[in-house]
PDB file of C-alpha atoms in Angstrom:
ATOM      1  CA  MET G  24      -8.006 164.969   0.426  1.00 56.00           C
ATOM      2  CA  ILE G  25      -5.702 163.207  -2.156  1.00 69.00           C
ATOM      3  CA  LYS G  26      -7.567 160.196  -3.834  1.00 79.00           C
ATOM      4  CA  VAL G  27      -4.725 157.467  -4.286  1.00 84.00           C
ATOM      5  CA  ASN G  28      -4.507 156.240  -8.031  1.00 88.00           C
ATOM      6  CA  GLU G  29      -1.254 154.118  -7.620  1.00 90.00           C
ATOM      7  CA  ALA G  30      -1.698 150.274  -6.715  1.00 90.00           C
ATOM      8  CA  GLY G  31       0.078 148.723  -4.430  1.00 89.00           C
ATOM      9  CA  TRP G  32       2.653 147.286  -6.886  1.00 93.00           C
ATOM     10  CA  ASP G  33       3.230 150.671  -8.471  1.00 94.00           C
ATOM     11  CA  ARG G  34       4.121 152.340  -5.316  1.00 94.00           C
ATOM     12  CA  ILE G  35       6.472 149.787  -4.181  1.00 94.00           C
ATOM     13  CA  VAL G  36       8.239 150.123  -8.139  1.00 96.00           C
ATOM     14  CA  ARG G  37       8.405 153.697  -7.237  1.00 96.00           C
ATOM     15  CA  ILE G  38       9.828 153.612  -3.877  1.00 95.00           C
ATOM     16  CA  ILE G  39      12.374 151.465  -4.915  1.00 95.00           C
ATOM     17  CA  LEU G  40      13.105 153.044  -8.044  1.00 96.00           C
ATOM     18  CA  GLY G  41      13.184 156.760  -5.797  1.00 95.00           C
ATOM     19  CA  ILE G  42      15.695 154.547  -3.228  1.00 94.00           C
ATOM     20  CA  VAL G  43      17.848 153.387  -5.924  1.00 95.00           C
ATOM     21  CA  MET G  44      18.104 156.794  -7.784  1.00 95.00           C
ATOM     22  CA  LEU G  45      18.852 158.393  -4.903  1.00 93.00           C
ATOM     23  CA  VAL G  46      21.409 156.114  -3.882  1.00 92.00           C
ATOM     24  CA  LEU G  47      23.038 156.346  -7.180  1.00 93.00           C
ATOM     25  CA  GLY G  48      23.226 160.235  -7.110  1.00 92.00           C
ATOM     26  CA  TRP G  49      23.976 160.928  -3.250  1.00 91.00           C
ATOM     27  CA  GLY G  50      26.368 158.182  -3.289  1.00 90.00           C
ATOM     28  CA  GLY G  51      28.403 159.396  -5.929  1.00 89.00           C
ATOM     29  CA  PHE G  52      28.211 156.522  -8.082  1.00 92.00           C
ATOM     30  CA  VAL G  53      27.123 158.210 -10.977  1.00 92.00           C
ATOM     31  CA  PRO G  54      29.259 161.493 -11.323  1.00 89.00           C
ATOM     32  CA  GLY G  55      28.572 164.995 -12.997  1.00 91.00           C
ATOM     33  CA  VAL G  56      25.424 166.501 -14.157  1.00 94.00           C
ATOM     34  CA  PHE G  57      23.573 163.076 -14.472  1.00 94.00           C
ATOM     35  CA  GLY G  58      24.314 162.614 -10.884  1.00 93.00           C
ATOM     36  CA  ALA G  59      23.330 165.579  -9.818  1.00 93.00           C
ATOM     37  CA  ILE G  60      19.856 165.163 -11.691  1.00 95.00           C
ATOM     38  CA  LEU G  61      19.555 161.785  -9.949  1.00 94.00           C
ATOM     39  CA  GLN G  62      20.196 163.493  -6.650  1.00 92.00           C
ATOM     40  CA  TRP G  63      16.627 165.346  -6.779  1.00 94.00           C
ATOM     41  CA  LEU G  64      14.772 163.689  -9.429  1.00 96.00           C
ATOM     42  CA  GLY G  65      14.705 160.637  -7.366  1.00 95.00           C
ATOM     43  CA  PHE G  66      12.603 162.100  -4.891  1.00 95.00           C
ATOM     44  CA  VAL G  67       9.961 162.606  -7.419  1.00 96.00           C
ATOM     45  CA  PRO G  68       8.737 158.699  -7.444  1.00 96.00           C
ATOM     46  CA  LEU G  69       9.771 158.371  -4.099  1.00 95.00           C
ATOM     47  CA  LEU G  70       7.306 161.045  -2.942  1.00 94.00           C
ATOM     48  CA  THR G  71       4.462 159.903  -5.226  1.00 95.00           C
ATOM     49  CA  GLY G  72       5.024 156.158  -4.076  1.00 94.00           C
ATOM     50  CA  LEU G  73       4.726 156.816  -0.796  1.00 92.00           C
ATOM     51  CA  ILE G  74       1.504 158.961  -0.810  1.00 91.00           C
ATOM     52  CA  GLY G  75       0.445 156.518  -3.915  1.00 90.00           C
ATOM     53  CA  TRP G  76      -0.893 159.463  -5.861  1.00 91.00           C
ATOM     54  CA  CYS G  77       0.503 160.428  -9.004  1.00 93.00           C
ATOM     55  CA  PRO G  78      -0.190 163.853 -10.425  1.00 91.00           C
ATOM     56  CA  LEU G  79       0.247 162.949 -14.267  1.00 92.00           C
ATOM     57  CA  TYR G  80      -1.853 159.964 -13.698  1.00 91.00           C
ATOM     58  CA  SER G  81      -4.517 162.476 -12.278  1.00 88.00           C
ATOM     59  CA  LEU G  82      -3.984 165.040 -15.212  1.00 89.00           C
ATOM     60  CA  PHE G  83      -4.664 162.218 -17.595  1.00 89.00           C
ATOM     61  CA  ARG G  84      -7.449 160.633 -15.603  1.00 85.00           C
ATOM     62  CA  PHE G  85      -5.409 157.197 -15.649  1.00 87.00           C
ATOM     63  CA  GLY G  86      -4.606 155.178 -12.666  1.00 86.00           C
ATOM     64  CA  THR G  87      -3.016 151.731 -11.756  1.00 89.00           C
ATOM     65  CA  LYS G  88      -5.517 151.129  -8.952  1.00 84.00           C
ATOM     66  CA  SER G  89      -8.693 149.500  -9.748  1.00 75.00           C
ATOM     67  CA  ALA G  90     -11.705 151.172  -8.491  1.00 61.00           C
TER      68      ALA G  90
ATOM     69  CA  MET X 278     -15.215 140.845  28.368  1.00 79.00           C
ATOM     70  CA  ASN X 279     -13.521 139.479  25.195  1.00 85.00           C
ATOM     71  CA  LEU X 280     -12.732 141.278  21.893  1.00 88.00           C
ATOM     72  CA  ALA X 281     -15.976 139.574  20.437  1.00 89.00           C
ATOM     73  CA  GLU X 282     -18.022 140.483  23.442  1.00 91.00           C
ATOM     74  CA  PHE X 283     -16.584 143.773  23.092  1.00 91.00           C
ATOM     75  CA  GLN X 284     -17.128 144.425  19.311  1.00 91.00           C
ATOM     76  CA  ALA X 285     -20.713 142.917  19.859  1.00 91.00           C
ATOM     77  CA  ARG X 286     -21.525 145.878  22.351  1.00 91.00           C
ATOM     78  CA  VAL X 287     -20.286 148.499  20.136  1.00 90.00           C
ATOM     79  CA  GLN X 288     -21.990 147.748  17.088  1.00 89.00           C
ATOM     80  CA  ALA X 289     -25.189 147.218  19.359  1.00 89.00           C
ATOM     81  CA  ASN X 290     -24.485 150.500  20.427  1.00 88.00           C
ATOM     82  CA  PRO X 291     -26.910 153.181  18.649  1.00 86.00           C
ATOM     83  CA  ARG X 292     -24.499 156.229  19.456  1.00 88.00           C
ATOM     84  CA  PRO X 293     -20.759 156.918  18.454  1.00 90.00           C
ATOM     85  CA  VAL X 294     -18.598 155.692  21.518  1.00 92.00           C
ATOM     86  CA  ILE X 295     -15.179 156.976  23.079  1.00 94.00           C
ATOM     87  CA  VAL X 296     -14.022 154.088  24.835  1.00 94.00           C
ATOM     88  CA  ASP X 297     -11.219 155.293  27.445  1.00 95.00           C
ATOM     89  CA  ILE X 298      -8.437 152.586  28.267  1.00 94.00           C
ATOM     90  CA  TRP X 299      -6.847 153.419  31.770  1.00 94.00           C
ATOM     91  CA  ALA X 300      -5.260 152.520  34.616  1.00 94.00           C
ATOM     92  CA  PRO X 301      -5.156 153.500  37.965  1.00 94.00           C
ATOM     93  CA  TRP X 302      -1.546 154.013  38.765  1.00 95.00           C
ATOM     94  CA  CYS X 303      -1.245 155.809  35.360  1.00 94.00           C
ATOM     95  CA  GLY X 304      -0.608 159.923  35.978  1.00 93.00           C
ATOM     96  CA  PRO X 305      -1.868 161.025  32.573  1.00 92.00           C
ATOM     97  CA  CYS X 306      -5.160 158.898  32.858  1.00 94.00           C
ATOM     98  CA  ARG X 307      -6.005 160.375  36.194  1.00 93.00           C
ATOM     99  CA  THR X 308      -5.368 163.961  34.580  1.00 93.00           C
ATOM    100  CA  LEU X 309      -7.322 162.796  31.586  1.00 93.00           C
ATOM    101  CA  SER X 310     -10.236 161.221  33.347  1.00 93.00           C
ATOM    102  CA  PRO X 311     -11.810 165.007  34.588  1.00 93.00           C
ATOM    103  CA  ARG X 312     -11.250 166.712  31.213  1.00 93.00           C
ATOM    104  CA  LEU X 313     -12.996 163.709  29.498  1.00 93.00           C
ATOM    105  CA  ALA X 314     -15.874 163.586  31.933  1.00 92.00           C
ATOM    106  CA  GLN X 315     -16.082 167.483  31.337  1.00 91.00           C
ATOM    107  CA  VAL X 316     -16.236 167.684  27.675  1.00 90.00           C
ATOM    108  CA  SER X 317     -18.620 164.403  27.641  1.00 90.00           C
ATOM    109  CA  GLU X 318     -21.259 166.595  29.830  1.00 89.00           C
ATOM    110  CA  ALA X 319     -21.752 168.406  26.575  1.00 86.00           C
ATOM    111  CA  TYR X 320     -22.218 165.438  24.533  1.00 87.00           C
ATOM    112  CA  ALA X 321     -24.101 163.376  26.900  1.00 83.00           C
ATOM    113  CA  ASP X 322     -27.034 162.565  24.420  1.00 80.00           C
ATOM    114  CA  GLN X 323     -24.837 162.407  21.584  1.00 86.00           C
ATOM    115  CA  VAL X 324     -21.617 160.518  22.175  1.00 90.00           C
ATOM    116  CA  ASP X 325     -21.193 157.685  24.976  1.00 91.00           C
ATOM    117  CA  VAL X 326     -18.156 157.071  27.033  1.00 93.00           C
ATOM    118  CA  TRP X 327     -17.013 154.018  28.373  1.00 94.00           C
ATOM    119  CA  GLN X 328     -14.094 153.311  30.418  1.00 94.00           C
ATOM    120  CA  ILE X 329     -12.254 149.975  30.424  1.00 94.00           C
ATOM    121  CA  ASN X 330      -9.262 149.336  33.130  1.00 94.00           C
ATOM    122  CA  ALA X 331      -6.192 147.511  31.419  1.00 93.00           C
ATOM    123  CA  ASP X 332      -5.202 145.837  34.713  1.00 93.00           C
ATOM    124  CA  GLU X 333      -8.598 144.207  34.536  1.00 93.00           C
ATOM    125  CA  ALA X 334      -9.230 143.621  30.773  1.00 92.00           C
ATOM    126  CA  PRO X 335      -5.444 142.541  29.865  1.00 92.00           C
ATOM    127  CA  GLU X 336      -6.731 140.256  27.199  1.00 93.00           C
ATOM    128  CA  LEU X 337      -8.943 142.998  25.760  1.00 93.00           C
ATOM    129  CA  THR X 338      -6.285 145.309  25.727  1.00 92.00           C
ATOM    130  CA  ARG X 339      -4.007 143.184  24.080  1.00 92.00           C
ATOM    131  CA  ALA X 340      -6.401 142.302  21.577  1.00 91.00           C
ATOM    132  CA  LEU X 341      -7.247 145.875  20.781  1.00 91.00           C
ATOM    133  CA  LYS X 342      -3.664 146.580  20.099  1.00 89.00           C
ATOM    134  CA  ILE X 343      -3.146 149.207  22.784  1.00 90.00           C
ATOM    135  CA  MET X 344       0.494 150.271  22.883  1.00 86.00           C
ATOM    136  CA  GLY X 345       0.638 152.689  25.781  1.00 88.00           C
ATOM    137  CA  ILE X 346      -2.724 154.553  28.043  1.00 91.00           C
ATOM    138  CA  PRO X 347      -4.243 156.434  27.945  1.00 93.00           C
ATOM    139  CA  THR X 348      -5.644 155.392  24.923  1.00 93.00           C
ATOM    140  CA  LEU X 349      -9.042 156.907  23.344  1.00 93.00           C
ATOM    141  CA  LEU X 350     -10.753 154.479  20.873  1.00 93.00           C
ATOM    142  CA  MET X 351     -13.061 156.181  18.978  1.00 91.00           C
ATOM    143  CA  PHE X 352     -15.930 154.119  17.334  1.00 91.00           C
ATOM    144  CA  ARG X 353     -18.921 155.432  14.899  1.00 87.00           C
ATOM    145  CA  ASP X 354     -21.521 152.959  13.418  1.00 83.00           C
ATOM    146  CA  GLY X 355     -19.495 149.827  14.951  1.00 85.00           C
ATOM    147  CA  GLN X 356     -16.140 150.863  13.369  1.00 85.00           C
ATOM    148  CA  GLU X 357     -13.067 152.420  14.935  1.00 88.00           C
ATOM    149  CA  VAL X 358     -12.597 155.586  13.080  1.00 84.00           C
ATOM    150  CA  ALA X 359      -9.647 156.908  15.162  1.00 84.00           C
ATOM    151  CA  ARG X 360      -7.459 156.075  18.129  1.00 86.00           C
ATOM    152  CA  ARG X 361      -5.266 158.959  20.244  1.00 87.00           C
ATOM    153  CA  THR X 362      -2.940 157.591  22.766  1.00 87.00           C
ATOM    154  CA  GLY X 363      -1.546 159.844  25.687  1.00 87.00           C
ATOM    155  CA  LEU X 364      -2.920 162.791  27.408  1.00 87.00           C
ATOM    156  CA  GLN X 365      -5.002 164.999  25.548  1.00 87.00           C
ATOM    157  CA  SER X 366      -6.200 168.619  26.096  1.00 84.00           C
ATOM    158  CA  VAL X 367      -9.793 169.717  26.537  1.00 86.00           C
ATOM    159  CA  ASP X 368      -9.939 171.355  22.654  1.00 82.00           C
ATOM    160  CA  ALA X 369      -8.436 168.288  21.396  1.00 83.00           C
ATOM    161  CA  LEU X 370     -10.961 166.083  23.273  1.00 88.00           C
ATOM    162  CA  ARG X 371     -13.566 168.974  21.684  1.00 87.00           C
ATOM    163  CA  THR X 372     -12.160 168.128  18.573  1.00 83.00           C
ATOM    164  CA  MET X 373     -12.605 164.204  19.118  1.00 85.00           C
ATOM    165  CA  PHE X 374     -16.267 164.502  19.809  1.00 87.00           C
ATOM    166  CA  ASP X 375     -17.104 166.634  16.825  1.00 84.00           C
ATOM    167  CA  ALA X 376     -15.152 164.695  14.769  1.00 81.00           C
ATOM    168  CA  LEU X 377     -17.425 161.499  15.749  1.00 84.00           C
ATOM    169  CA  LEU X 378     -20.863 163.883  14.735  1.00 81.00           C
ATOM    170  CA  VAL X 379     -19.585 164.864  11.621  1.00 71.00           C
ATOM    171  CA  THR X 380     -21.480 163.530   8.741  1.00 63.00           C
ATOM    172  CA  ASP X 381     -20.730 163.464   5.175  1.00 53.00           C
ATOM    173  CA  ALA X 382     -22.313 164.380   1.860  1.00 52.00           C
ATOM    174  CA  ASN X 383     -23.708 160.853   1.675  1.00 56.00           C
ATOM    175  CA  GLY X 384     -24.514 160.700   5.207  1.00 52.00           C
ATOM    176  CA  ALA X 385     -21.827 158.259   6.069  1.00 54.00           C
ATOM    177  CA  ALA X 386     -19.127 159.045   8.798  1.00 50.00           C
ATOM    178  CA  PRO X 387     -15.971 160.296   7.500  1.00 48.00           C
ATOM    179  CA  ARG X 388     -12.997 158.288   8.377  1.00 49.00           C
ATOM    180  CA  ILE X 389     -10.451 160.106  10.855  1.00 50.00           C
ATOM    181  CA  ALA X 390      -6.957 159.736   9.251  1.00 57.00           C
ATOM    182  CA  ARG X 391      -5.327 156.740  10.728  1.00 67.00           C
ATOM    183  CA  LEU X 392      -3.107 154.764   8.613  1.00 75.00           C
ATOM    184  CA  SER X 393      -3.244 151.187   7.642  1.00 78.00           C
ATOM    185  CA  ASP X 394      -0.407 148.332   8.513  1.00 80.00           C
ATOM    186  CA  THR X 395       0.630 148.648   5.261  1.00 85.00           C
ATOM    187  CA  GLU X 396       1.047 151.938   4.528  1.00 87.00           C
ATOM    188  CA  ARG X 397       2.713 152.410   7.933  1.00 89.00           C
ATOM    189  CA  TRP X 398       5.187 149.224   7.052  1.00 91.00           C
ATOM    190  CA  LEU X 399       5.721 150.951   3.754  1.00 92.00           C
ATOM    191  CA  ARG X 400       6.923 154.532   5.029  1.00 93.00           C
ATOM    192  CA  LEU X 401       8.727 152.970   8.251  1.00 95.00           C
ATOM    193  CA  THR X 402      11.204 150.980   5.799  1.00 95.00           C
ATOM    194  CA  THR X 403      11.494 153.432   2.971  1.00 94.00           C
ATOM    195  CA  GLY X 404      12.598 155.806   5.830  1.00 95.00           C
ATOM    196  CA  ALA X 405      14.934 153.328   7.734  1.00 95.00           C
ATOM    197  CA  ILE X 406      16.826 152.968   4.452  1.00 94.00           C
ATOM    198  CA  LEU X 407      17.037 156.737   3.716  1.00 93.00           C
ATOM    199  CA  VAL X 408      18.545 157.004   7.255  1.00 94.00           C
ATOM    200  CA  GLY X 409      20.505 154.006   7.907  1.00 94.00           C
ATOM    201  CA  LEU X 410      22.230 153.865   4.173  1.00 91.00           C
ATOM    202  CA  PRO X 411      23.593 157.533   4.397  1.00 90.00           C
ATOM    203  CA  MET X 412      24.713 156.995   7.953  1.00 91.00           C
ATOM    204  CA  LEU X 413      26.545 153.931   7.005  1.00 90.00           C
ATOM    205  CA  MET X 414      28.001 155.280   4.141  1.00 89.00           C
ATOM    206  CA  GLY X 415      28.877 158.483   5.014  1.00 87.00           C
ATOM    207  CA  TRP X 416      26.750 160.181   2.730  1.00 87.00           C
ATOM    208  CA  SER X 417      25.043 163.670   2.875  1.00 86.00           C
ATOM    209  CA  PRO X 418      23.065 164.428   6.200  1.00 90.00           C
ATOM    210  CA  PHE X 419      20.397 165.789   3.988  1.00 92.00           C
ATOM    211  CA  LEU X 420      18.809 161.792   2.880  1.00 92.00           C
ATOM    212  CA  VAL X 421      18.742 161.308   6.552  1.00 93.00           C
ATOM    213  CA  ILE X 422      16.916 164.157   7.796  1.00 94.00           C
ATOM    214  CA  VAL X 423      14.450 163.071   4.557  1.00 93.00           C
ATOM    215  CA  GLY X 424      14.170 159.674   5.906  1.00 94.00           C
ATOM    216  CA  ALA X 425      13.622 160.757   9.522  1.00 95.00           C
ATOM    217  CA  ALA X 426      10.722 162.757   7.998  1.00 95.00           C
ATOM    218  CA  VAL X 427       9.722 159.525   5.906  1.00 95.00           C
ATOM    219  CA  ILE X 428       9.772 157.628   9.406  1.00 95.00           C
ATOM    220  CA  PHE X 429       7.539 160.106  11.249  1.00 94.00           C
ATOM    221  CA  SER X 430       5.091 160.345   8.186  1.00 91.00           C
ATOM    222  CA  GLY X 431       4.799 156.363   9.189  1.00 91.00           C
ATOM    223  CA  VAL X 432       3.718 157.179  12.950  1.00 88.00           C
ATOM    224  CA  TYR X 433       2.289 160.905  13.054  1.00 85.00           C
ATOM    225  CA  ASP X 434      -1.307 159.206  13.683  1.00 77.00           C
ATOM    226  CA  ARG X 435       0.232 157.884  16.854  1.00 74.00           C
ATOM    227  CA  CYS X 436       2.115 160.929  18.035  1.00 77.00           C
ATOM    228  CA  PRO X 437       0.749 162.668  20.882  1.00 70.00           C
ATOM    229  CA  LEU X 438       2.642 165.771  20.616  1.00 77.00           C
ATOM    230  CA  TRP X 439       1.442 165.680  16.676  1.00 78.00           C
ATOM    231  CA  GLN X 440      -2.194 165.537  17.851  1.00 70.00           C
ATOM    232  CA  ALA X 441      -1.935 167.831  20.115  1.00 70.00           C
ATOM    233  CA  ILE X 442      -0.612 170.795  17.761  1.00 79.00           C
ATOM    234  CA  THR X 443      -3.248 169.562  15.041  1.00 75.00           C
ATOM    235  CA  ALA X 444      -5.960 169.820  17.236  1.00 68.00           C
ATOM    236  CA  LYS X 445      -4.832 173.602  18.508  1.00 74.00           C
ATOM    237  CA  LEU X 446      -4.645 174.293  14.800  1.00 79.00           C
ATOM    238  CA  ARG X 447      -8.373 173.196  14.037  1.00 71.00           C
ATOM    239  CA  ALA X 448      -9.528 174.874  16.899  1.00 68.00           C
ATOM    240  CA  ALA X 449      -7.680 178.063  15.972  1.00 76.00           C
ATOM    241  CA  SER X 450      -9.157 177.918  12.571  1.00 74.00           C
ATOM    242  CA  ARG X 451     -12.610 177.244  13.931  1.00 65.00           C
ATOM    243  CA  THR X 452     -12.445 179.982  16.105  1.00 70.00           C
ATOM    244  CA  ALA X 453     -10.682 182.355  13.374  1.00 68.00           C
TER     245      ALA X 453
END
């Protein structure tokens, strides 16, 4: 079972960031390689925000969620 | 019986309880009842089964936020740990009874996965944006599929089909 390590505000920021990145990438607002990167990179904050768990936080034993 | 009386009764009960919310006119409820009786016999001294007729207790049904029947509410240590809506197979019912009797390393009842209202709202809103925007703007259908998956992740714990499939898989992994 994944232990949530993101606070509510952290998750919302990630989800909004992910949606913005996906919109910029998939909507064609950012052309070229950078746009293609945004198309896929946007899923990272979106997914980590939705599940509430960040692998990097876990790696460095860090978290925004208070115990 | 009102909600406070119901909660007091659940909390006073020494054993885990499965509450079957049903109605006489509901076909799946009539199919579920004998299955529930059959499975509950094997757990007679461990898990109690109560039945509530939704027609006779509309206030309590509303207060318990019952969205459809049949619904099975599972209580342990006075707390609701899971709920399942729709017809359940005998295997799925056995899984529910077993889950109520499992104890974790601290001797506490493990919570059966159920999304909180905030979690559900977060997933449904995100999914709706991911489905709606590409459809409105004519972008790639890939995002619509991702959005649909996110929406499903917001309701999977209430999906009878998903519950039936996962119960089958759990039963298969136990016998393997």
